[in-house]
CSV table of C-alpha atoms and ligand atoms in Angstrom, one decimal:
chain,number,residue,atom,x,y,z
A,1,UNK,CA,-3.4,0.7,-85.1
A,2,UNK,CA,-2.6,4.4,-85.6
A,3,UNK,CA,-3.4,6.9,-82.9
A,4,UNK,CA,-6.4,8.3,-85.0
A,5,UNK,CA,-7.8,4.7,-85.4
A,6,UNK,CA,-7.3,4.0,-81.7
A,7,UNK,CA,-9.1,7.2,-80.7
A,8,UNK,CA,-11.9,6.5,-83.2
A,9,UNK,CA,-12.3,3.0,-81.9
A,10,UNK,CA,-13.0,4.4,-78.4
A,11,UNK,CA,-15.2,7.1,-79.7
A,12,UNK,CA,-17.3,4.6,-81.7
A,13,UNK,CA,-17.5,2.0,-78.9
A,14,UNK,CA,-21.0,1.6,-77.3
A,15,UNK,CA,-19.3,2.0,-73.9
A,16,UNK,CA,-17.8,5.4,-74.6
A,17,UNK,CA,-19.9,7.4,-72.1
A,18,UNK,CA,-19.2,4.9,-69.4
A,19,UNK,CA,-15.5,4.9,-70.2
A,20,UNK,CA,-15.4,8.7,-70.1
A,21,UNK,CA,-17.2,8.7,-66.7
A,22,UNK,CA,-14.5,6.3,-65.4
A,23,UNK,CA,-11.7,8.6,-66.8
A,24,UNK,CA,-13.4,11.6,-65.2
A,25,UNK,CA,-13.4,9.8,-61.8
A,26,UNK,CA,-9.5,9.6,-62.0
A,27,UNK,CA,-9.4,13.3,-62.7
A,28,UNK,CA,-8.1,12.3,-66.2
A,29,UNK,CA,-4.9,11.0,-64.6
A,30,UNK,CA,-2.3,10.3,-67.3
A,31,UNK,CA,-1.1,7.1,-65.8
A,32,UNK,CA,-3.9,5.5,-63.7
A,33,UNK,CA,-3.8,2.2,-61.9
A,34,UNK,CA,-6.0,-0.4,-63.6
A,35,UNK,CA,-8.0,-2.6,-61.2
A,36,UNK,CA,-10.4,-5.5,-61.5
A,37,UNK,CA,-12.7,-6.6,-58.7
A,38,UNK,CA,-15.7,-5.3,-56.8
A,39,UNK,CA,-16.7,-3.4,-53.7
A,40,UNK,CA,-20.0,-3.2,-51.8
A,41,UNK,CA,-21.3,-0.4,-49.6
A,42,UNK,CA,-23.0,-1.8,-46.5
A,43,UNK,CA,-25.2,-0.5,-43.8
A,44,UNK,CA,-22.9,-0.8,-40.7
A,45,UNK,CA,-25.7,-1.9,-38.4
A,46,UNK,CA,-27.7,-4.4,-40.5
A,47,UNK,CA,-25.1,-5.3,-43.1
A,48,UNK,CA,-27.6,-4.6,-45.8
A,49,UNK,CA,-26.0,-3.9,-49.2
A,50,UNK,CA,-26.7,-0.3,-50.1
A,51,UNK,CA,-24.9,-0.3,-53.4
A,52,UNK,CA,-22.4,-2.5,-55.3
A,53,UNK,CA,-19.7,-1.7,-57.8
A,54,UNK,CA,-18.0,-4.2,-59.9
A,55,UNK,CA,-15.4,-3.7,-62.6
A,56,UNK,CA,-17.2,-6.3,-64.7
A,57,UNK,CA,-19.9,-3.7,-65.4
A,58,UNK,CA,-17.3,-1.3,-66.7
A,59,UNK,CA,-15.7,-1.0,-70.2
A,60,UNK,CA,-13.0,-3.7,-70.7
A,61,UNK,CA,-13.9,-5.1,-67.3
A,62,UNK,CA,-11.6,-2.6,-65.6
A,63,UNK,CA,-11.9,0.3,-63.2
A,64,UNK,CA,-9.2,3.0,-62.8
A,65,UNK,CA,-7.8,4.9,-59.9
A,66,UNK,CA,-5.5,7.9,-60.1
A,67,UNK,CA,-1.7,7.5,-59.9
A,68,UNK,CA,-1.2,10.3,-57.3
A,69,UNK,CA,2.2,11.3,-58.7
A,70,UNK,CA,3.3,14.7,-57.5
A,71,UNK,CA,5.6,15.5,-60.4
A,72,UNK,CA,3.9,17.4,-63.2
A,73,UNK,CA,5.9,15.8,-65.9
A,74,UNK,CA,4.6,12.4,-64.7
A,75,UNK,CA,1.0,13.4,-64.3
A,76,UNK,CA,-0.3,16.9,-64.8
A,77,UNK,CA,-3.6,16.1,-63.2
A,78,UNK,CA,-2.4,14.4,-60.0
A,79,UNK,CA,0.4,17.0,-59.4
A,80,UNK,CA,-2.3,19.7,-59.8
A,81,UNK,CA,-4.4,18.1,-57.1
A,82,UNK,CA,-1.3,18.0,-54.8
A,83,UNK,CA,-0.6,21.7,-55.5
A,84,UNK,CA,-4.1,22.4,-54.5
A,85,UNK,CA,-3.6,20.6,-51.1
A,86,UNK,CA,-0.4,22.4,-50.4
A,87,UNK,CA,-1.9,25.7,-51.3
A,88,UNK,CA,-4.7,25.2,-48.8
A,89,UNK,CA,-2.3,24.0,-46.1
A,90,UNK,CA,0.0,27.1,-46.5
A,91,UNK,CA,-2.9,29.5,-47.0
A,92,UNK,CA,-4.7,28.2,-43.9
A,93,UNK,CA,-1.6,28.9,-41.8
A,94,UNK,CA,-1.1,32.4,-43.2
A,95,UNK,CA,-4.6,33.8,-43.6
A,96,UNK,CA,-6.8,31.5,-41.5
A,97,UNK,CA,-10.5,31.5,-42.0
A,98,UNK,CA,-10.6,27.9,-43.4
A,99,UNK,CA,-10.0,24.3,-42.5
A,100,UNK,CA,-10.5,25.0,-38.8
A,101,UNK,CA,-7.8,27.7,-38.6
A,102,UNK,CA,-9.2,30.9,-37.2
A,103,UNK,CA,-9.1,34.1,-39.3
A,104,UNK,CA,-7.3,36.0,-36.5
A,105,UNK,CA,-4.2,33.9,-37.2
A,106,UNK,CA,-3.4,36.6,-39.8
A,107,UNK,CA,-2.9,39.1,-36.9
A,108,UNK,CA,0.0,37.0,-35.4
A,109,UNK,CA,3.5,38.4,-36.0
A,110,UNK,CA,4.4,36.9,-39.4
A,111,UNK,CA,7.2,37.3,-41.9
A,112,UNK,CA,8.2,36.0,-45.3
A,113,UNK,CA,11.8,34.9,-45.5
A,114,UNK,CA,14.1,33.8,-48.3
A,115,UNK,CA,17.3,32.0,-47.4
A,116,UNK,CA,19.8,31.5,-50.2
A,117,UNK,CA,22.9,29.4,-50.9
A,118,UNK,CA,26.3,31.1,-50.9
A,119,UNK,CA,28.2,31.7,-54.1
A,120,UNK,CA,30.1,28.8,-55.6
A,121,UNK,CA,31.4,30.9,-58.5
A,122,UNK,CA,30.3,33.8,-60.7
A,123,UNK,CA,27.3,33.1,-63.0
A,124,UNK,CA,25.6,35.0,-65.9
A,125,UNK,CA,23.0,37.3,-64.4
A,126,UNK,CA,20.5,40.0,-65.2
A,127,UNK,CA,22.7,42.7,-63.7
A,128,UNK,CA,25.9,43.9,-65.4
A,129,UNK,CA,29.0,43.1,-63.3
A,130,UNK,CA,31.7,45.8,-62.8
A,131,UNK,CA,34.3,43.2,-62.3
A,132,UNK,CA,36.9,43.3,-65.1
A,133,UNK,CA,39.7,41.0,-66.1
A,134,UNK,CA,39.9,37.3,-66.9
A,135,UNK,CA,40.4,34.2,-64.8
A,136,UNK,CA,43.4,31.9,-65.1
A,137,UNK,CA,41.5,30.0,-67.8
A,138,UNK,CA,41.2,33.2,-69.9
A,139,UNK,CA,37.5,33.7,-69.3
A,140,UNK,CA,35.9,36.9,-68.1
A,141,UNK,CA,35.5,37.1,-64.4
A,142,UNK,CA,32.2,39.1,-64.3
A,143,UNK,CA,29.2,38.9,-66.6
A,144,UNK,CA,28.8,42.3,-68.4
A,145,UNK,CA,26.0,41.1,-70.7
A,146,UNK,CA,23.0,42.1,-68.5
A,147,UNK,CA,20.8,39.2,-69.6
A,148,UNK,CA,17.1,39.4,-70.2
A,149,UNK,CA,15.0,37.3,-67.8
A,150,UNK,CA,14.4,34.0,-69.5
A,151,UNK,CA,17.7,34.0,-71.3
A,152,UNK,CA,19.1,30.5,-71.5
A,153,UNK,CA,22.5,31.6,-70.3
A,154,UNK,CA,21.2,32.8,-67.0
A,155,UNK,CA,22.7,30.9,-64.0
A,156,UNK,CA,25.4,29.3,-66.1
A,157,UNK,CA,29.0,29.7,-64.7
A,158,UNK,CA,31.3,32.3,-66.3
A,159,UNK,CA,33.9,29.6,-66.1
A,160,UNK,CA,33.2,25.9,-65.6
A,161,UNK,CA,36.7,25.3,-64.3
A,162,UNK,CA,36.6,28.0,-61.7
A,163,UNK,CA,33.1,27.1,-60.5
A,164,UNK,CA,33.3,25.0,-57.3
A,165,UNK,CA,30.9,22.2,-58.2
A,166,UNK,CA,32.0,20.1,-55.2
A,167,UNK,CA,31.2,22.9,-52.7
A,168,UNK,CA,27.8,23.4,-54.4
A,169,UNK,CA,26.8,19.8,-54.1
A,170,UNK,CA,28.0,19.4,-50.5
A,171,UNK,CA,26.1,22.5,-49.5
A,172,UNK,CA,23.0,21.2,-51.3
A,173,UNK,CA,23.3,17.8,-49.8
A,174,UNK,CA,23.3,19.2,-46.3
A,175,UNK,CA,20.9,22.1,-46.9
A,176,UNK,CA,18.1,20.3,-45.0
A,177,UNK,CA,20.4,20.0,-42.0
A,178,UNK,CA,21.3,23.7,-42.3
A,179,UNK,CA,17.6,24.5,-42.3
A,180,UNK,CA,17.0,22.3,-39.2
A,181,UNK,CA,19.8,24.1,-37.3
A,182,UNK,CA,18.4,27.4,-38.4
A,183,UNK,CA,15.0,26.6,-36.8
A,184,UNK,CA,16.7,25.6,-33.5
A,185,UNK,CA,18.9,28.7,-33.5
A,186,UNK,CA,15.9,30.9,-34.3
A,187,UNK,CA,14.2,29.9,-31.0
A,188,UNK,CA,17.5,30.8,-29.2
A,189,UNK,CA,17.8,34.1,-31.0
A,190,UNK,CA,14.2,35.0,-30.4
A,191,UNK,CA,14.7,34.5,-26.6
A,192,UNK,CA,17.7,36.7,-26.8
A,193,UNK,CA,15.8,39.4,-28.6
A,194,UNK,CA,13.1,39.2,-25.9
A,195,UNK,CA,15.7,39.4,-23.2
A,196,UNK,CA,14.5,36.0,-21.8
A,197,UNK,CA,16.0,32.6,-21.2
A,198,UNK,CA,15.1,30.1,-23.8
A,199,UNK,CA,12.9,28.3,-21.3
A,200,UNK,CA,11.1,31.4,-20.3
A,201,UNK,CA,10.5,32.4,-23.9
A,202,UNK,CA,9.2,28.9,-24.7
A,203,UNK,CA,6.5,29.4,-22.1
A,204,UNK,CA,5.0,32.4,-23.9
A,205,UNK,CA,5.8,32.1,-27.6
A,206,UNK,CA,6.1,29.4,-30.2
A,207,UNK,CA,7.7,29.6,-33.7
A,208,UNK,CA,5.6,28.0,-36.5
A,209,UNK,CA,6.7,27.9,-40.2
A,210,UNK,CA,5.9,26.5,-43.6
A,211,UNK,CA,8.7,26.4,-46.1
A,212,UNK,CA,9.2,25.5,-49.7
A,213,UNK,CA,12.4,24.8,-51.6
A,214,UNK,CA,12.9,26.4,-55.0
A,215,UNK,CA,15.7,25.7,-57.5
A,216,UNK,CA,17.4,28.8,-58.9
A,217,UNK,CA,18.8,28.9,-62.4
A,218,UNK,CA,22.3,28.2,-61.1
A,219,UNK,CA,21.0,24.9,-59.7
A,220,UNK,CA,21.1,25.8,-56.0
A,221,UNK,CA,18.0,25.7,-53.8
A,222,UNK,CA,16.5,28.7,-52.1
A,223,UNK,CA,14.2,28.3,-49.1
A,224,UNK,CA,11.1,30.5,-48.9
A,225,UNK,CA,9.3,30.4,-45.6
A,226,UNK,CA,6.4,31.9,-43.8
A,227,UNK,CA,7.4,32.2,-40.2
A,228,UNK,CA,4.7,33.0,-37.6
A,229,UNK,CA,4.7,33.5,-33.9
A,230,UNK,CA,1.9,31.9,-31.8
A,231,UNK,CA,1.3,32.1,-28.1
A,232,UNK,CA,1.2,29.1,-25.7
A,233,UNK,CA,-2.1,27.8,-24.4
A,234,UNK,CA,-3.5,24.5,-23.3
A,235,UNK,CA,-7.1,25.1,-24.5
A,236,UNK,CA,-6.5,27.0,-27.7
A,237,UNK,CA,-5.1,25.4,-30.9
A,238,UNK,CA,-3.8,28.6,-32.4
A,239,UNK,CA,-3.3,31.0,-29.5
A,240,UNK,CA,-2.1,34.6,-30.1
A,241,UNK,CA,1.4,35.6,-28.9
A,242,UNK,CA,1.6,38.2,-26.1
A,243,UNK,CA,1.1,41.7,-27.5
A,244,UNK,CA,4.6,42.8,-26.5
A,245,UNK,CA,6.1,40.2,-28.9
A,246,UNK,CA,6.1,41.7,-32.4
A,247,UNK,CA,7.3,41.0,-35.9
A,248,UNK,CA,10.2,43.3,-35.1
A,249,UNK,CA,11.6,40.8,-32.6
A,250,UNK,CA,10.9,38.0,-35.1
A,251,UNK,CA,12.7,39.7,-38.0
A,252,UNK,CA,15.8,40.5,-35.8
A,253,UNK,CA,15.9,37.0,-34.5
A,254,UNK,CA,15.8,35.6,-38.0
A,255,UNK,CA,18.6,37.8,-39.2
A,256,UNK,CA,20.8,36.9,-36.3
A,257,UNK,CA,20.0,33.1,-36.6
A,258,UNK,CA,20.9,33.1,-40.3
A,259,UNK,CA,24.3,34.7,-39.5
A,260,UNK,CA,25.0,32.4,-36.6
A,261,UNK,CA,24.2,29.0,-38.1
A,262,UNK,CA,27.0,26.9,-39.4
A,263,UNK,CA,27.5,23.2,-40.1
A,264,UNK,CA,30.7,21.3,-40.5
A,265,UNK,CA,30.0,19.0,-43.3
A,266,UNK,CA,32.0,15.8,-43.2
A,267,UNK,CA,34.9,15.5,-45.7
A,268,UNK,CA,34.4,13.4,-48.9
A,269,UNK,CA,37.2,11.0,-47.8
A,270,UNK,CA,38.0,10.3,-44.2
A,271,UNK,CA,41.0,12.3,-42.9
A,272,UNK,CA,40.3,15.3,-45.1
A,273,UNK,CA,39.2,18.7,-43.7
A,274,UNK,CA,35.5,19.2,-42.9
A,275,UNK,CA,33.8,22.0,-44.9
A,276,UNK,CA,31.9,24.7,-43.0
A,277,UNK,CA,28.5,25.4,-44.6
A,278,UNK,CA,26.6,28.6,-44.1
A,279,UNK,CA,23.7,30.5,-45.6
A,280,UNK,CA,24.4,32.9,-48.5
A,281,UNK,CA,24.7,36.6,-47.7
A,282,UNK,CA,21.5,37.4,-49.6
A,283,UNK,CA,18.7,37.1,-47.2
A,284,UNK,CA,15.3,38.7,-47.4
A,285,UNK,CA,12.9,39.2,-44.5
A,286,UNK,CA,9.6,41.0,-45.1
A,287,UNK,CA,6.7,41.4,-42.7
A,288,UNK,CA,3.4,40.0,-43.9
A,289,UNK,CA,0.5,42.3,-43.3
A,290,UNK,CA,-3.2,41.5,-43.2
A,291,UNK,CA,-4.2,43.9,-46.0
A,292,UNK,CA,-4.7,43.5,-49.7
A,293,UNK,CA,-1.3,44.6,-50.5
A,294,UNK,CA,-2.6,47.6,-52.4
A,295,UNK,CA,-0.1,49.9,-50.8
A,296,UNK,CA,2.7,47.7,-52.1
A,297,UNK,CA,3.1,45.7,-48.9
A,298,UNK,CA,3.1,42.0,-48.8
A,299,UNK,CA,-0.3,40.5,-48.0
A,300,UNK,CA,-0.9,37.2,-46.4
A,301,UNK,CA,-2.7,35.8,-49.4
A,302,UNK,CA,-0.2,37.0,-51.9
A,303,UNK,CA,2.6,35.3,-50.0
A,304,UNK,CA,0.8,32.0,-49.5
A,305,UNK,CA,-0.1,31.9,-53.2
A,306,UNK,CA,3.5,32.7,-54.1
A,307,UNK,CA,5.0,30.1,-51.8
A,308,UNK,CA,2.6,27.3,-52.7
A,309,UNK,CA,3.4,27.8,-56.4
A,310,UNK,CA,6.7,26.1,-55.8
A,311,UNK,CA,5.5,23.1,-54.0
A,312,UNK,CA,6.1,20.6,-56.8
A,313,UNK,CA,8.8,22.5,-58.7
A,314,UNK,CA,11.7,20.1,-59.5
A,315,UNK,CA,15.0,20.0,-61.4
A,316,UNK,CA,13.2,19.0,-64.6
A,317,UNK,CA,12.2,22.7,-64.9
A,318,UNK,CA,15.8,23.8,-64.9
A,319,UNK,CA,16.8,22.2,-68.2
A,320,UNK,CA,13.5,21.3,-69.7
A,321,UNK,CA,14.1,17.7,-68.7
A,322,UNK,CA,16.2,17.1,-71.8
A,323,UNK,CA,19.6,17.8,-70.3
A,324,UNK,CA,20.1,20.8,-72.6
A,325,UNK,CA,22.1,22.8,-70.0
A,326,UNK,CA,25.6,21.6,-69.6
A,327,UNK,CA,25.8,23.2,-66.1
A,328,UNK,CA,22.8,21.1,-64.8
A,329,UNK,CA,24.2,18.0,-66.5
A,330,UNK,CA,27.5,18.6,-64.9
A,331,UNK,CA,26.0,19.0,-61.4
A,332,UNK,CA,24.3,15.6,-61.8
A,333,UNK,CA,27.4,13.9,-63.1
A,334,UNK,CA,29.6,15.3,-60.4
A,335,UNK,CA,27.1,14.3,-57.7
A,336,UNK,CA,27.2,10.7,-58.9
A,337,UNK,CA,31.0,10.7,-59.1
A,338,UNK,CA,31.4,12.2,-55.6
A,339,UNK,CA,29.2,9.5,-54.2
A,340,UNK,CA,31.0,6.7,-56.0
A,341,UNK,CA,34.5,7.8,-55.3
A,342,UNK,CA,34.0,8.7,-51.6
A,343,UNK,CA,34.1,6.1,-48.8
A,344,UNK,CA,31.7,3.3,-49.5
A,345,UNK,CA,30.0,3.6,-46.1
A,346,UNK,CA,30.8,7.3,-45.8
A,347,UNK,CA,28.3,10.1,-45.4
A,348,UNK,CA,28.2,10.7,-49.2
A,349,UNK,CA,27.5,7.1,-50.2
A,350,UNK,CA,23.9,7.8,-51.0
A,351,UNK,CA,24.6,11.0,-53.0
A,352,UNK,CA,24.2,9.3,-56.4
A,353,UNK,CA,20.6,8.5,-55.5
A,354,UNK,CA,20.0,12.3,-55.3
A,355,UNK,CA,22.0,13.2,-58.4
A,356,UNK,CA,18.7,13.9,-60.3
A,357,UNK,CA,17.9,16.5,-57.6
A,358,UNK,CA,21.4,18.0,-57.9
A,359,UNK,CA,22.2,16.5,-54.5
A,360,UNK,CA,19.2,18.0,-52.7
A,361,UNK,CA,17.5,15.3,-50.6
A,362,UNK,CA,15.0,17.5,-48.7
A,363,UNK,CA,11.3,17.9,-49.1
A,364,UNK,CA,10.0,20.5,-51.5
A,365,UNK,CA,7.5,21.7,-48.8
A,366,UNK,CA,7.4,21.1,-45.1
A,367,UNK,CA,6.0,22.8,-42.1
A,368,UNK,CA,6.2,22.8,-38.3
A,369,UNK,CA,3.6,20.6,-36.6
A,370,UNK,CA,1.2,23.3,-35.6
A,371,UNK,CA,1.5,25.6,-38.6
A,372,UNK,CA,-1.9,24.6,-39.9
A,373,UNK,CA,-3.8,21.5,-40.9
A,374,UNK,CA,-1.9,18.6,-42.4
A,375,UNK,CA,-2.0,17.4,-46.0
A,376,UNK,CA,-3.3,14.1,-44.6
A,377,UNK,CA,-6.3,15.7,-42.9
A,378,UNK,CA,-7.2,17.5,-46.1
A,379,UNK,CA,-7.2,14.2,-48.0
A,380,UNK,CA,-9.2,12.6,-45.2
A,381,UNK,CA,-11.7,15.4,-45.4
A,382,UNK,CA,-12.0,14.9,-49.1
A,383,UNK,CA,-12.5,11.2,-48.7
A,384,UNK,CA,-15.1,11.8,-46.0
A,385,UNK,CA,-16.9,14.2,-48.4
A,386,UNK,CA,-17.1,11.4,-51.0
A,387,UNK,CA,-18.5,9.0,-48.4
A,388,UNK,CA,-20.9,11.6,-47.2
A,389,UNK,CA,-22.4,11.7,-50.8
A,390,UNK,CA,-22.9,8.0,-50.6
A,391,UNK,CA,-24.6,8.3,-47.3
A,392,UNK,CA,-26.8,11.1,-48.7
A,393,UNK,CA,-27.7,9.0,-51.7
A,394,UNK,CA,-28.6,6.1,-49.5
A,395,UNK,CA,-30.7,8.3,-47.3
A,396,UNK,CA,-32.5,9.8,-50.2
A,397,UNK,CA,-33.2,6.2,-51.3
A,398,UNK,CA,-35.0,5.7,-48.0
A,399,UNK,CA,-32.2,4.1,-46.0
A,400,UNK,CA,-31.8,5.2,-42.4
A,401,UNK,CA,-28.0,5.5,-42.2
A,402,UNK,CA,-25.5,7.9,-40.7
A,403,UNK,CA,-22.4,6.1,-41.8
A,404,UNK,CA,-21.6,3.4,-44.3
A,405,UNK,CA,-19.1,0.6,-44.6
A,406,UNK,CA,-17.2,-0.1,-47.8
A,407,UNK,CA,-15.9,-3.5,-48.4
A,408,UNK,CA,-13.9,-4.2,-51.5
A,409,UNK,CA,-11.6,-6.8,-53.1
A,410,UNK,CA,-9.5,-5.5,-55.9
A,411,UNK,CA,-6.6,-6.8,-57.9
A,412,UNK,CA,-4.0,-4.9,-59.8
A,413,UNK,CA,-4.4,-5.2,-63.5
A,414,UNK,CA,-1.6,-2.8,-64.7
A,415,UNK,CA,-0.6,0.8,-65.0
A,416,UNK,CA,-1.7,3.4,-67.6
A,417,UNK,CA,-4.5,3.6,-70.1
A,418,UNK,CA,-5.0,0.6,-72.3
A,419,UNK,CA,-4.3,2.2,-75.6
A,420,UNK,CA,-2.7,5.3,-77.1
A,421,UNK,CA,-6.2,6.4,-78.1
A,422,UNK,CA,-7.5,6.2,-74.5
A,423,UNK,CA,-4.5,8.1,-73.2
A,424,UNK,CA,-4.9,10.8,-75.8
A,425,UNK,CA,-8.6,11.2,-75.0
A,426,UNK,CA,-7.8,11.4,-71.2
A,427,UNK,CA,-5.1,14.0,-71.8
A,428,UNK,CA,-7.4,16.2,-73.9
A,429,UNK,CA,-10.2,16.0,-71.3
A,430,UNK,CA,-7.7,16.8,-68.6
A,431,UNK,CA,-6.6,20.0,-70.4
A,432,UNK,CA,-10.2,21.1,-70.9
A,433,UNK,CA,-11.1,20.3,-67.2
A,434,UNK,CA,-8.1,22.2,-66.0
A,435,UNK,CA,-8.9,25.3,-67.9
A,436,UNK,CA,-12.4,25.2,-66.6
A,437,UNK,CA,-11.2,24.6,-63.1
A,438,UNK,CA,-8.5,27.2,-63.0
A,439,UNK,CA,-11.2,29.7,-64.1
A,440,UNK,CA,-13.3,28.7,-61.1
A,441,UNK,CA,-10.3,28.5,-58.8
A,442,UNK,CA,-9.4,32.1,-59.2
A,443,UNK,CA,-12.9,33.2,-58.2
A,444,UNK,CA,-13.1,30.8,-55.3
A,445,UNK,CA,-9.7,31.9,-53.9
A,446,UNK,CA,-11.0,35.5,-53.9
A,447,UNK,CA,-13.9,34.4,-51.9
A,448,UNK,CA,-12.1,32.2,-49.4
A,449,UNK,CA,-11.0,29.0,-51.1
A,450,UNK,CA,-13.4,26.9,-49.0
A,451,UNK,CA,-15.6,25.4,-51.6
A,452,UNK,CA,-12.6,24.9,-53.9
A,453,UNK,CA,-11.2,22.4,-51.5
A,454,UNK,CA,-14.3,20.3,-51.7
A,455,UNK,CA,-14.5,20.6,-55.4
A,456,UNK,CA,-11.1,19.1,-56.1
B,501,ZN,ZN1,-2.1,10.6,-62.2
B,502,ZN,ZN1,26.5,36.9,-69.1
B,503,ZN,ZN1,38.3,30.0,-64.8
């Protein structure tokens, strides 16, 4: 059956409306889980059946649930929902005024930090280098092209033979450890800036952060983070820091922590020299102010929106997912080779598993425990919201209930839509839904983002 015939068959089927409603319930997921079975909603006290749902009443005897994949190439719809969650988590911690985080959180000392990887060799860039001459392989040492943003050559090494691929991969592999050490050093450096012992500082001020990793064109990760100072209190969840502690102390502590942190990465083969890893010299620390940023300053909302944008960005964006860039392909190949040629039970044995991430094995977004709400609690709130609708419906049907009990028995019937036609219809619907929703989203974010969370 051709795609057109397959689409037509679904469009003509008497169950079309019902099928479409089922697809809408998955958010038009591109690879949903097919289930067969049934569930009942019960009154928790009496056990009375309030409503029943069975896949046998559905088209093809199946019901669908979304795949939940966070990578946009796998599922545009589900990765979009995840981005929404991350956006709210990060925004709540920076601007407050939602999800139980008070609005005055935006008055806490807060900065936006970018930490970079060091150089592993000269790459093509947007600025013209003044370095002349050629390397021992006869290639120019500096890029004098001055590339346009978006140029495919950007981030590619001037010379593949000079570029230190091994150093790049080792750094990337241990970047999460470097970040962890940075957060520990930051607390020490902050105490030093305040002229206190670490213990005394910990009694009045706490460091909170949310960070995201972003791949640069050269295939090295950057970390962008919102770092905030809170006070210490037993009765308040987001206490303010003492007034004497300012963003000036925080910025100075960050700069000194970045300079001081080092990690001796184990050698590839036992007996060789360890490699000392540090942050790159390019570091950016900017205060976040609670204004609209009209005067050119960085506003809380602008930063949160910017940082959340990267939450699902992966290496597939670097080469279009087709391996078109030799530099990216080489990073993957060398990661695999380094893992396979090193000691079998050595620290790099798992490196091939992370070759597709160019050796990076960290999370794309993470936060300190008290930065804001958790992704889990947002999901929980959303689920509760759905349950609340069921309760409301039951109440409007004359049932006296506060809570309901859902009992189900489902079995797995496969992955994905059943035909090319179904998949194509779901994809089209997803696109239409997204355009509509993005339009709404912009307005809601301006207004607070509160309703938007429920809508998703
Ligand atoms: Zn999906
Ligand atoms: Zn160039
Ligand atoms: Zn060279």
